[in-house]
Amino acid sequence: MTDQELIWRIAGGSGDGIDSNSRYFAKALMRSGLDVFTHRHYPSRIRGGHTYVEVRATPDGARSRGDGYNFLLALGDSFARNPQEDAYYGNEELKPLSENLDDLREGGIIVYDSGLIDEEQVAEINLEERAEENGWHVYPVDLRGIAKEHGREIMRNNAGIGVTAALLDMDTTEYEGIMEEMWDEDILEANLAVIQDGYEQAQEFEQNHDISMPDHGEPEEPQALVSGSDAIAYGALDAGCRFIAGYPMTPWTDVFTIMSQNLPQFGGISEQVEDEIAAAALALGASHAGVKSMSGSSGGGFALMSEPLGLAEMSETPVVLVEAMRAGPSTGMPTKPEQADLEHVLYTSQGDSTRVVLAPGDQEECYEQIRTAFELAYDYQIPVVLVYDQKLQGELRNVDASFFDRDPDGDPGSVITEEEIAEAAEHHAGKFKRFEYDAEGGKEGVSPRSVPGQKGGRFLATGNEHNEAGHISEDPTNRVLQMNRRLGKLDSIREELDAKGNQTHHGPDEAEYGIMCWGSHQGTVFEAVDRLNEAGHSVKAIGVSDMMPYPEDEVSEFLESVEECLVVEMNATAQFRGLTQKELGRFGPKLSSLLKYNGNPFEPAEIVEGFESSIEGEELSVSNMKYVPAAGD
């Protein structure tokens, strides 16, 4: 953290408007010229239960949630099941204040709603004593009372925005402008009055804190505030996807919802079906008929897709599937991030896998790689899975709007024309050789593909092993030829991905030590690398996106160039390290692991500590991470 940084946390109950207000606040900071990054924490409940959102704002790039925070707006939980201290889950009304104090930095600001959280509750958590010990500046404000004076108490979150603005000497113009874009006049007028009242009350406080708005000016170019879900959905639309089928399941639901809202204006179709088997099967059927299609789910829902996924591999039907990881096994912790579905995504279904698996590390990569997923799926007639997690699904970050200014792609891939079908090889049964062993003129392993309705394009589509025309065949020679052809696609795809450069590098080329990561905490790792180098270490990092086929050459070059490498991931069994050792066993003695699986993502300082502990051979001082040494140590 630097002095030029604000990390603002708004906490309340699910249903108190935490998500929408934090989004408006982040957008207002972005429009004022700051870089922003949000982190969302919420329970697996429809309404009620402690939830918070952090908004980090800096003038020079925000890639992760940061370490702790310095401003708390605690609304209390107005939907609390039980406000009693001795209740099974404790005093839920108080949790937005009591459960956020451990992460608040010295000298931080606390604003709490005294209209909901009374003095007796505050005394229960010894707030006055803790504030004195940590130099916190505490401002009780009757946010509920302000809101009620102008209408409904749900507006108390905007009273908190007014207080925040006054304490930070922040102009509310951008925030109010966002509300004007969103709301009708009657609702808008009441909320603007609430913000103004909160602002005026806070101006009466004695302000002796050191926290203020970071330096900022006009943004150099228009910015877009997007989540990983936004980027995946918009990238799929730009890739020509016109059909999606799904069943809601956190955290995949965001992508499904955004796609469902936008597909109709592009002439596309969205279907919510009875379960995930039907969803994947429906997407497969649409693709078989010639439409670019996708489906997806999370955890157990994706497990149900294993049969259609195997059918896509055997029938060589292109389809894109999205798997949004959450903490498992089973239902696990549905709203908490984890990276423990990697092996599940790589190997679910039947027999030897012939699929592509991509794992983007930030919003830009989400957009790029979902487009790559459709390109590979429809060029190579293969299922492609994009795997990400609850962290990347919901966190917001500003991206140059021009980044998304791309031409849409309506190319159907390797579908051939009726004229080409007439010239294509035919089976003696009268069907064209849809699964031809050694087709010429296309990509390696890719046989000519027709879609239903094309003249002369008849073939059999089956989940059984089959001959060139699709007839079921258990002939040993045919089996080997077809398996080798399908597996051969992955070699060609690897060459194509190498040319694209999907992996992301950070830090000095000649560094002594390395850190490897995959997925959503890539930005956190890169920030940690910068801090380590500033502290005198010699470190570089690689964020790996290609899980299958694995980027052996690029990762080998990286590992050969360093003495030791720490693999950072959010699971208990080091799945990505295991994949790397499976593909590149000779590097096993160089690879150690830093693991976290408590439901919270890494902070940069935790990775710094994990790295320094690993090279110095010391025990980790925090209990929420696990260090696993290299093989043989």
XYZ file of C-alpha atoms in Angstrom:
633
model
C 0.000 0.000 0.000
C 1.069 3.580 -0.656
C -0.241 6.876 0.707
C -1.858 7.336 -2.697
C -4.367 4.553 -2.191
C -7.895 4.200 -0.889
C -9.328 0.799 -0.012
C -12.945 1.375 0.986
C -15.035 -1.472 2.394
C -18.828 -1.278 2.625
C -20.358 -3.985 4.826
C -23.947 -4.938 5.585
C -26.417 -7.749 5.030
C -27.347 -9.378 1.749
C -30.230 -7.260 0.498
C -28.879 -3.978 1.905
C -27.678 -2.761 -1.499
C -23.996 -3.449 -0.851
C -23.267 -4.729 -4.351
C -25.016 -1.972 -6.295
C -23.643 0.860 -4.149
C -20.090 -0.426 -4.343
C -20.416 -0.712 -8.121
C -21.646 2.892 -8.394
C -18.879 4.063 -6.048
C -16.198 2.217 -8.032
C -17.524 3.611 -11.304
C -17.527 7.143 -9.884
C -13.892 6.782 -8.798
C -13.017 5.393 -12.235
C -14.682 8.299 -14.017
C -12.745 10.703 -11.814
C -9.511 9.295 -13.267
C -8.522 6.590 -10.761
C -7.790 2.930 -11.431
C -10.126 0.682 -9.443
C -10.364 -2.946 -8.393
C -13.160 -4.507 -6.347
C -13.361 -7.606 -4.163
C -16.713 -9.081 -3.137
C -17.477 -11.328 -0.145
C -21.001 -12.650 0.366
C -22.738 -15.574 2.077
C -24.745 -18.401 0.501
C -28.040 -16.841 1.493
C -30.748 -15.060 -0.481
C -31.181 -12.288 2.084
C -29.323 -11.455 5.272
C -25.882 -12.606 6.297
C -22.707 -10.537 6.510
C -21.500 -9.327 3.141
C -18.955 -6.743 2.070
C -17.339 -5.269 -1.014
C -13.937 -3.600 -1.138
C -13.139 -0.905 -3.668
C -9.445 -0.220 -4.145
C -8.570 3.033 -5.924
C -5.092 4.174 -6.982
C -3.740 6.648 -9.536
C -1.365 4.158 -11.164
C -2.945 0.738 -11.725
C -4.877 -1.637 -9.475
C -4.338 -5.335 -10.194
C -5.542 -6.955 -6.972
C -7.541 -6.364 -3.794
C -4.545 -5.082 -1.825
C -3.634 -5.837 1.793
C -6.409 -5.081 4.241
C -8.214 -1.757 3.869
C -8.342 1.734 5.388
C -12.006 2.862 5.348
C -14.980 0.889 6.715
C -18.594 1.845 6.114
C -20.507 -0.602 8.361
C -24.246 -0.502 7.777
C -25.065 -3.410 10.050
C -27.271 -6.246 8.808
C -30.863 -5.014 8.631
C -32.030 -8.503 7.603
C -30.292 -10.312 10.486
C -31.975 -13.523 11.592
C -31.039 -12.956 15.209
C -29.479 -9.863 16.819
C -28.666 -11.681 20.082
C -25.053 -12.220 21.094
C -25.716 -15.777 22.319
C -27.537 -16.878 19.133
C -26.081 -19.872 17.287
C -24.438 -17.658 14.659
C -23.825 -14.794 17.072
C -25.179 -11.274 16.706
C -25.702 -11.117 12.949
C -26.916 -7.521 13.090
C -23.493 -6.463 14.397
C -21.295 -8.640 12.155
C -20.745 -6.046 9.398
C -18.893 -4.070 12.077
C -17.487 -6.750 14.385
C -16.171 -9.140 11.699
C -14.338 -6.497 9.691
C -12.071 -5.005 12.322
C -9.176 -7.473 12.027
C -8.362 -6.333 8.482
C -8.627 -2.581 9.129
C -5.255 -0.880 9.063
C -3.809 1.393 11.695
C -5.155 4.917 11.410
C -8.189 3.704 9.465
C -11.671 5.205 9.443
C -14.837 3.521 10.729
C -18.300 4.862 9.934
C -21.150 2.799 11.392
C -24.929 3.155 11.368
C -25.849 4.129 14.919
C -29.497 3.898 13.901
C -29.120 0.103 13.745
C -26.041 -0.670 15.850
C -26.556 0.752 19.338
C -24.039 1.688 22.025
C -24.581 -1.544 23.957
C -23.654 -3.627 20.900
C -20.590 -1.479 20.267
C -19.508 -2.032 23.862
C -19.727 -5.821 23.342
C -16.833 -5.718 20.884
C -14.706 -3.221 22.836
C -14.623 -0.880 19.860
C -13.481 2.157 21.844
C -10.517 0.284 23.319
C -9.503 -1.269 19.996
C -9.822 2.073 18.218
C -7.449 3.670 20.707
C -4.916 0.835 20.311
C -4.965 1.060 16.502
C -5.426 4.778 16.014
C -8.784 4.286 14.293
C -11.109 7.229 13.751
C -14.688 6.230 14.605
C -17.733 8.137 13.359
C -21.191 6.892 14.447
C -23.922 8.313 12.189
C -27.654 7.594 12.238
C -27.770 6.540 8.584
C -31.112 4.815 9.072
C -32.630 7.998 10.497
C -31.373 10.095 7.585
C -32.878 7.628 5.107
C -36.235 7.442 6.881
C -36.503 11.207 6.870
C -36.551 11.133 3.075
C -38.424 7.894 2.459
C -37.281 4.302 2.931
C -34.470 3.081 5.172
C -32.964 1.058 2.309
C -31.464 4.392 1.204
C -29.183 4.444 4.251
C -26.346 3.100 2.117
C -26.442 6.350 0.124
C -26.377 8.303 3.376
C -23.134 6.387 3.997
C -21.836 7.507 0.606
C -22.475 11.112 1.613
C -20.565 10.622 4.873
C -17.725 8.910 2.990
C -17.471 11.797 0.525
C -17.296 14.390 3.290
C -14.623 12.505 5.230
C -12.501 12.027 2.101
C -13.120 15.536 0.742
C -14.569 13.827 -2.322
C -16.761 15.457 -4.966
C -20.044 13.528 -5.303
C -20.788 14.783 -8.835
C -19.689 11.591 -10.603
C -21.606 9.357 -8.186
C -24.765 11.417 -8.519
C -24.384 11.378 -12.307
C -24.370 7.583 -12.280
C -27.571 7.546 -10.249
C -29.163 9.932 -12.737
C -28.391 7.416 -15.477
C -29.969 4.564 -13.503
C -33.043 5.861 -11.668
C -36.374 7.572 -12.220
C -36.763 11.175 -11.065
C -38.755 10.466 -7.863
C -36.309 7.846 -6.588
C -33.370 9.961 -7.672
C -34.526 13.088 -5.830
C -34.916 11.255 -2.518
C -31.515 9.578 -2.793
C -29.750 12.821 -3.692
C -31.270 14.396 -0.587
C -30.044 11.472 1.528
C -26.501 11.847 0.168
C -26.553 15.579 0.876
C -27.767 15.074 4.461
C -25.067 12.492 5.132
C -22.457 14.822 3.670
C -23.567 17.772 5.794
C -23.639 15.776 9.036
C -20.132 14.437 8.447
C -18.786 17.939 7.829
C -19.539 18.712 11.466
C -17.106 16.013 12.674
C -13.613 16.816 13.837
C -11.493 15.273 11.099
C -7.958 14.492 12.241
C -7.354 11.421 10.088
C -4.757 11.107 7.316
C -6.892 9.363 4.688
C -8.042 11.265 1.628
C -8.812 10.755 -2.025
C -5.728 9.732 -4.043
C -4.447 12.236 -6.589
C -6.423 11.996 -9.795
C -7.337 13.783 -12.993
C -9.195 13.180 -16.217
C -8.758 9.608 -17.568
C -6.572 9.495 -20.676
C -9.244 7.551 -22.557
C -12.736 6.196 -21.815
C -12.754 3.322 -19.324
C -15.064 0.320 -18.918
C -15.697 -1.183 -15.484
C -16.037 -4.911 -16.121
C -16.013 -8.221 -14.296
C -14.667 -11.498 -15.629
C -18.273 -12.506 -16.298
C -18.861 -9.362 -18.369
C -15.732 -10.004 -20.402
C -16.598 -13.663 -21.035
C -20.159 -12.864 -22.115
C -19.210 -9.957 -24.382
C -16.327 -11.943 -25.864
C -18.670 -14.857 -26.632
C -21.107 -12.515 -28.376
C -18.268 -11.001 -30.414
C -17.086 -14.522 -31.281
C -20.433 -15.194 -32.936
C -22.100 -17.260 -30.207
C -25.842 -17.226 -30.876
C -27.117 -19.991 -28.589
C -26.696 -20.648 -24.898
C -28.374 -23.185 -22.637
C -27.914 -23.371 -18.918
C -29.222 -23.852 -15.423
C -28.448 -21.239 -12.752
C -25.652 -22.112 -10.337
C -23.347 -19.730 -8.482
C -20.970 -18.376 -9.737
C -21.619 -19.378 -13.379
C -25.033 -17.654 -13.270
C -23.549 -14.222 -14.058
C -22.311 -15.257 -17.518
C -25.583 -17.047 -18.249
C -27.626 -14.005 -17.188
C -25.601 -11.488 -19.196
C -25.763 -13.688 -22.281
C -29.507 -14.251 -21.849
C -30.113 -10.505 -21.583
C -28.115 -9.669 -24.709
C -28.556 -12.586 -27.140
C -32.037 -11.587 -28.432
C -30.775 -8.306 -29.889
C -28.251 -10.296 -31.937
C -30.838 -12.773 -33.180
C -29.686 -15.414 -30.711
C -31.499 -17.747 -28.343
C -31.111 -18.474 -24.635
C -32.691 -21.489 -22.941
C -32.918 -22.172 -19.206
C -33.501 -25.903 -18.874
C -34.193 -28.441 -16.146
C -30.613 -29.501 -15.391
C -27.024 -29.303 -16.568
C -27.130 -32.520 -18.611
C -29.938 -31.035 -20.687
C -28.100 -27.707 -20.943
C -24.908 -29.205 -22.366
C -26.846 -31.594 -24.616
C -28.957 -28.729 -25.977
C -25.839 -26.677 -26.731
C -24.360 -29.713 -28.464
C -27.477 -30.133 -30.591
C -27.466 -26.474 -31.608
C -23.823 -26.725 -32.596
C -24.462 -29.912 -34.581
C -27.097 -27.926 -36.494
C -24.568 -25.244 -37.389
C -24.915 -22.567 -34.691
C -22.039 -21.386 -32.518
C -23.167 -22.377 -29.043
C -22.093 -22.616 -25.439
C -23.162 -23.797 -22.025
C -21.603 -23.921 -18.595
C -21.990 -24.436 -14.882
C -20.065 -24.701 -11.625
C -18.741 -27.663 -9.642
C -21.432 -30.325 -9.314
C -23.378 -28.887 -12.239
C -20.380 -29.299 -14.511
C -20.046 -32.892 -13.287
C -23.458 -33.586 -14.819
C -22.102 -32.371 -18.148
C -19.548 -35.184 -18.336
C -21.702 -37.345 -20.623
C -22.440 -34.627 -23.224
C -18.777 -33.564 -23.010
C -17.666 -37.093 -23.896
C -20.207 -37.151 -26.728
C -18.754 -33.897 -28.086
C -15.272 -35.430 -28.062
C -16.336 -38.630 -29.809
C -18.698 -37.029 -32.344
C -16.265 -34.131 -32.906
C -19.007 -31.579 -32.368
C -17.606 -28.163 -31.502
C -18.935 -26.541 -28.337
C -17.661 -24.103 -25.703
C -18.293 -24.850 -22.032
C -17.635 -22.506 -19.123
C -16.746 -23.877 -15.675
C -16.850 -21.362 -12.819
C -15.041 -22.901 -9.851
C -16.142 -22.529 -6.254
C -15.054 -24.206 -3.019
C -16.025 -27.900 -2.880
C -16.445 -30.816 -2.670
C -20.188 -31.226 -3.219
C -22.021 -27.974 -2.450
C -18.998 -26.845 -0.448
C -18.939 -23.061 -0.064
C -20.936 -21.880 -3.089
C -19.975 -18.197 -2.857
C -16.284 -18.561 -2.018
C -13.376 -18.830 -4.484
C -11.181 -21.872 -4.929
C -9.133 -23.413 -7.732
C -9.819 -27.037 -6.953
C -11.772 -28.095 -10.061
C -8.748 -28.204 -12.369
C -8.358 -31.978 -12.423
C -12.130 -32.351 -12.663
C -12.234 -30.139 -15.763
C -9.210 -31.789 -17.370
C -10.325 -35.382 -17.000
C -14.096 -35.564 -16.490
C -16.032 -37.696 -19.026
C -14.938 -41.037 -20.403
C -11.672 -42.410 -21.752
C -8.780 -40.285 -23.012
C -9.620 -36.583 -23.099
C -9.481 -34.732 -26.393
C -10.432 -31.222 -25.339
C -8.869 -27.814 -24.851
C -8.893 -26.168 -21.414
C -8.075 -22.466 -20.994
C -7.813 -20.533 -17.696
C -7.740 -16.724 -18.073
C -6.030 -14.620 -15.413
C -7.829 -11.268 -15.692
C -10.647 -9.459 -17.492
C -8.712 -8.879 -20.698
C -7.714 -12.525 -20.854
C -11.335 -13.571 -20.215
C -12.360 -11.653 -23.331
C -9.426 -12.821 -25.458
C -9.587 -16.450 -24.423
C -13.330 -16.960 -24.828
C -12.883 -15.740 -28.403
C -9.946 -18.117 -28.767
C -12.139 -20.892 -27.324
C -14.753 -20.433 -30.058
C -12.090 -20.169 -32.748
C -10.409 -23.408 -31.691
C -13.667 -25.275 -31.085
C -15.099 -24.526 -34.521
C -11.845 -24.780 -36.483
C -10.828 -28.081 -34.889
C -14.272 -29.608 -34.149
C -13.447 -30.074 -30.485
C -14.954 -29.065 -27.126
C -13.175 -26.184 -25.397
C -13.616 -25.470 -21.689
C -12.930 -22.061 -20.166
C -12.280 -22.427 -16.427
C -12.259 -19.509 -13.991
C -13.465 -18.957 -10.409
C -15.767 -16.979 -8.155
C -13.077 -14.330 -7.578
C -12.647 -13.439 -11.238
C -16.372 -13.897 -11.857
C -17.397 -10.953 -9.702
C -14.458 -8.622 -9.164
C -14.592 -5.398 -11.160
C -11.647 -3.598 -12.755
C -11.373 -0.715 -15.159
C -10.131 -1.562 -18.653
C -9.567 0.783 -21.604
C -12.856 0.749 -23.497
C -10.922 0.603 -26.761
C -9.657 -2.869 -25.789
C -13.076 -4.281 -26.666
C -13.295 -2.481 -30.011
C -12.899 -5.633 -32.122
C -14.521 -6.972 -35.240
C -17.134 -9.671 -34.552
C -16.412 -13.158 -35.875
C -19.223 -14.957 -37.679
C -16.958 -17.593 -39.251
C -18.585 -21.052 -38.833
C -15.166 -22.682 -38.729
C -14.413 -25.857 -40.639
C -17.891 -26.360 -42.167
C -17.552 -27.083 -45.881
C -19.847 -25.934 -48.683
C -22.175 -28.117 -50.759
C -19.812 -27.688 -53.707
C -16.955 -29.002 -51.590
C -19.124 -31.864 -50.333
C -19.763 -32.914 -53.955
C -15.987 -33.180 -54.460
C -15.312 -34.849 -51.115
C -14.568 -38.523 -50.586
C -17.616 -40.752 -50.138
C -18.078 -44.034 -48.330
C -19.385 -46.992 -50.356
C -22.585 -46.768 -48.272
C -23.376 -43.470 -50.004
C -22.472 -41.188 -47.115
C -19.644 -38.710 -47.262
C -16.574 -39.385 -45.147
C -17.267 -37.031 -42.265
C -14.527 -38.672 -40.175
C -11.954 -39.193 -42.923
C -8.628 -40.524 -41.670
C -6.246 -38.356 -43.682
C -8.244 -35.472 -45.110
C -6.195 -33.075 -47.214
C -6.211 -29.299 -47.292
C -7.306 -28.608 -43.707
C -5.782 -28.538 -40.243
C -4.077 -31.678 -38.961
C -6.570 -34.237 -37.704
C -9.583 -32.213 -38.856
C -11.902 -34.001 -41.240
C -14.520 -32.227 -43.417
C -17.689 -31.232 -41.552
C -21.196 -30.787 -42.903
C -24.305 -29.604 -41.080
C -27.819 -31.022 -41.416
C -29.607 -29.877 -44.565
C -26.561 -29.668 -46.804
C -26.970 -31.649 -50.006
C -24.770 -34.733 -50.035
C -23.613 -34.193 -46.464
C -25.289 -37.217 -44.852
C -23.346 -39.055 -42.162
C -24.039 -40.858 -38.903
C -23.325 -38.994 -35.647
C -22.857 -41.366 -32.720
C -21.184 -41.626 -29.354
C -19.773 -45.025 -30.333
C -16.442 -45.443 -32.038
C -17.112 -45.282 -35.772
C -15.606 -45.488 -39.215
C -15.133 -42.646 -41.668
C -18.853 -42.397 -42.501
C -19.956 -42.609 -38.856
C -21.037 -46.274 -38.829
C -20.285 -47.985 -35.499
C -17.014 -49.870 -35.723
C -14.937 -51.879 -33.234
C -12.267 -52.742 -35.771
C -8.853 -52.396 -34.013
C -7.169 -50.695 -36.965
C -9.994 -48.176 -37.326
C -9.893 -47.496 -33.579
C -6.211 -46.613 -33.615
C -6.558 -44.444 -36.738
C -9.490 -42.483 -35.322
C -7.952 -42.046 -31.865
C -4.635 -40.895 -33.304
C -6.419 -38.449 -35.613
C -8.441 -36.914 -32.778
C -5.436 -36.681 -30.454
C -3.365 -35.205 -33.271
C -5.525 -32.081 -33.203
C -3.991 -31.143 -29.850
C -0.503 -30.973 -31.402
C -1.728 -28.522 -34.033
C -3.624 -26.531 -31.433
C -0.490 -26.338 -29.283
C 1.404 -24.807 -32.207
C -1.389 -22.295 -32.766
C -1.527 -21.311 -29.098
C 2.264 -20.945 -28.989
C 1.969 -18.436 -31.816
C -0.704 -16.512 -29.875
C 1.366 -16.378 -26.676
C -1.396 -17.101 -24.170
C 0.957 -17.187 -21.157
C 1.698 -13.901 -19.361
C 5.162 -13.006 -18.057
C 6.081 -10.406 -15.434
C 9.349 -9.278 -13.873
C 12.989 -9.135 -15.002
C 14.028 -11.739 -17.590
C 17.254 -12.620 -15.750
C 15.635 -13.151 -12.337
C 17.052 -15.802 -10.019
C 13.730 -17.120 -8.675
C 10.356 -17.806 -10.256
C 6.692 -17.827 -9.238
C 4.105 -19.722 -11.261
C 0.378 -19.204 -11.040
C -2.783 -19.771 -13.010
C -6.155 -18.091 -13.075
C -7.630 -15.300 -11.030
C -4.800 -14.325 -8.664
C -2.380 -13.570 -11.503
C -2.550 -9.820 -10.778
C -1.969 -10.435 -7.072
C 1.129 -12.496 -7.863
C 2.453 -9.833 -10.231
C 2.028 -7.129 -7.572
C 3.858 -9.353 -5.083
C 6.691 -9.816 -7.591
C 7.078 -6.039 -7.893
C 7.287 -5.716 -4.106
C 9.826 -8.531 -3.847
C 12.076 -6.949 -6.448
C 11.782 -3.555 -4.734
C 12.886 -5.296 -1.508
C 16.051 -6.596 -3.168
C 14.996 -10.068 -4.288
C 15.369 -11.269 -7.875
C 12.006 -12.699 -8.946
C 9.885 -13.099 -12.054
C 6.525 -14.751 -12.648
C 4.545 -16.562 -15.298
C 0.772 -16.792 -15.385
C -0.161 -19.952 -17.282
C -3.485 -20.025 -19.135
C -3.202 -23.139 -21.293
C -4.065 -26.152 -19.156
C -4.640 -28.558 -22.055
C -2.701 -28.904 -24.258
C -0.002 -27.870 -21.805
C 2.573 -25.242 -22.962
C 5.589 -27.472 -22.389
C 8.147 -25.404 -24.320
C 7.312 -22.029 -22.785
C 7.060 -23.309 -19.215
C 10.255 -25.362 -19.655
C 12.130 -22.259 -20.777
C 10.853 -20.367 -17.745
C 11.758 -23.124 -15.268
C 15.181 -23.694 -16.801
C 15.985 -20.025 -16.249
C 15.397 -19.989 -12.459
C 16.953 -21.788 -9.508
C 13.674 -22.424 -7.670
C 10.007 -21.812 -8.414
C 7.076 -21.287 -6.058
C 3.700 -22.426 -7.456
C 0.837 -20.351 -6.022
C -2.730 -21.677 -6.165
C -6.007 -21.722 -4.234
C -6.509 -25.400 -3.419
C -5.332 -27.922 -0.838
C -3.701 -30.500 -3.132
C -1.479 -28.418 -5.453
C -3.351 -29.470 -8.592
C -1.570 -27.135 -11.008
C 1.827 -28.075 -9.620
C 0.791 -31.710 -10.074
C -0.159 -31.047 -13.696
C 3.185 -29.338 -14.305
C 5.102 -32.264 -12.782
C 3.041 -34.688 -14.869
C 3.951 -32.855 -18.059
C 7.479 -31.761 -17.048
C 8.634 -34.264 -14.449
C 12.278 -33.263 -14.592
C 11.485 -29.948 -12.896
C 9.884 -31.558 -9.827
C 12.856 -30.757 -7.521
C 12.512 -27.051 -8.397
C 8.802 -26.736 -7.609
C 7.389 -25.871 -4.183
C 3.827 -24.782 -3.408
C 2.076 -21.954 -1.596
C -1.549 -22.963 -1.045
C -4.596 -21.182 0.332
C -8.042 -22.746 0.616
C -9.962 -20.970 3.381
C -12.445 -19.314 1.021
C -10.566 -16.009 0.753
C -8.247 -15.096 -2.122
C -4.571 -14.253 -1.688
C -3.423 -10.773 -0.758
C -0.094 -9.531 -2.196
C 1.578 -9.441 1.244
C 0.724 -13.109 1.803
C 2.523 -14.118 -1.388
C 5.504 -11.944 -0.417
C 5.675 -13.689 2.950
C 5.198 -17.125 1.395
C 8.037 -16.534 -1.037
C 10.431 -15.151 1.579
C 9.636 -18.003 3.954
C 10.253 -20.560 1.211
C 13.695 -19.287 0.208
C 14.768 -18.744 3.813
C 13.455 -22.100 5.005
C 11.269 -20.547 7.702
C 7.785 -21.438 8.943
C 4.885 -19.358 7.706
C 3.701 -16.954 10.396
C 0.061 -17.080 9.275
C -2.197 -20.098 9.592
C -4.394 -19.521 6.547
C -1.758 -20.716 4.042
C 0.211 -23.925 3.579
C 3.730 -24.314 2.204
C 4.652 -27.614 0.530
C 8.371 -28.054 -0.263
C 9.770 -29.398 -3.502
C 9.924 -33.133 -4.106
C 12.918 -34.581 -2.275
C 13.275 -31.712 0.208
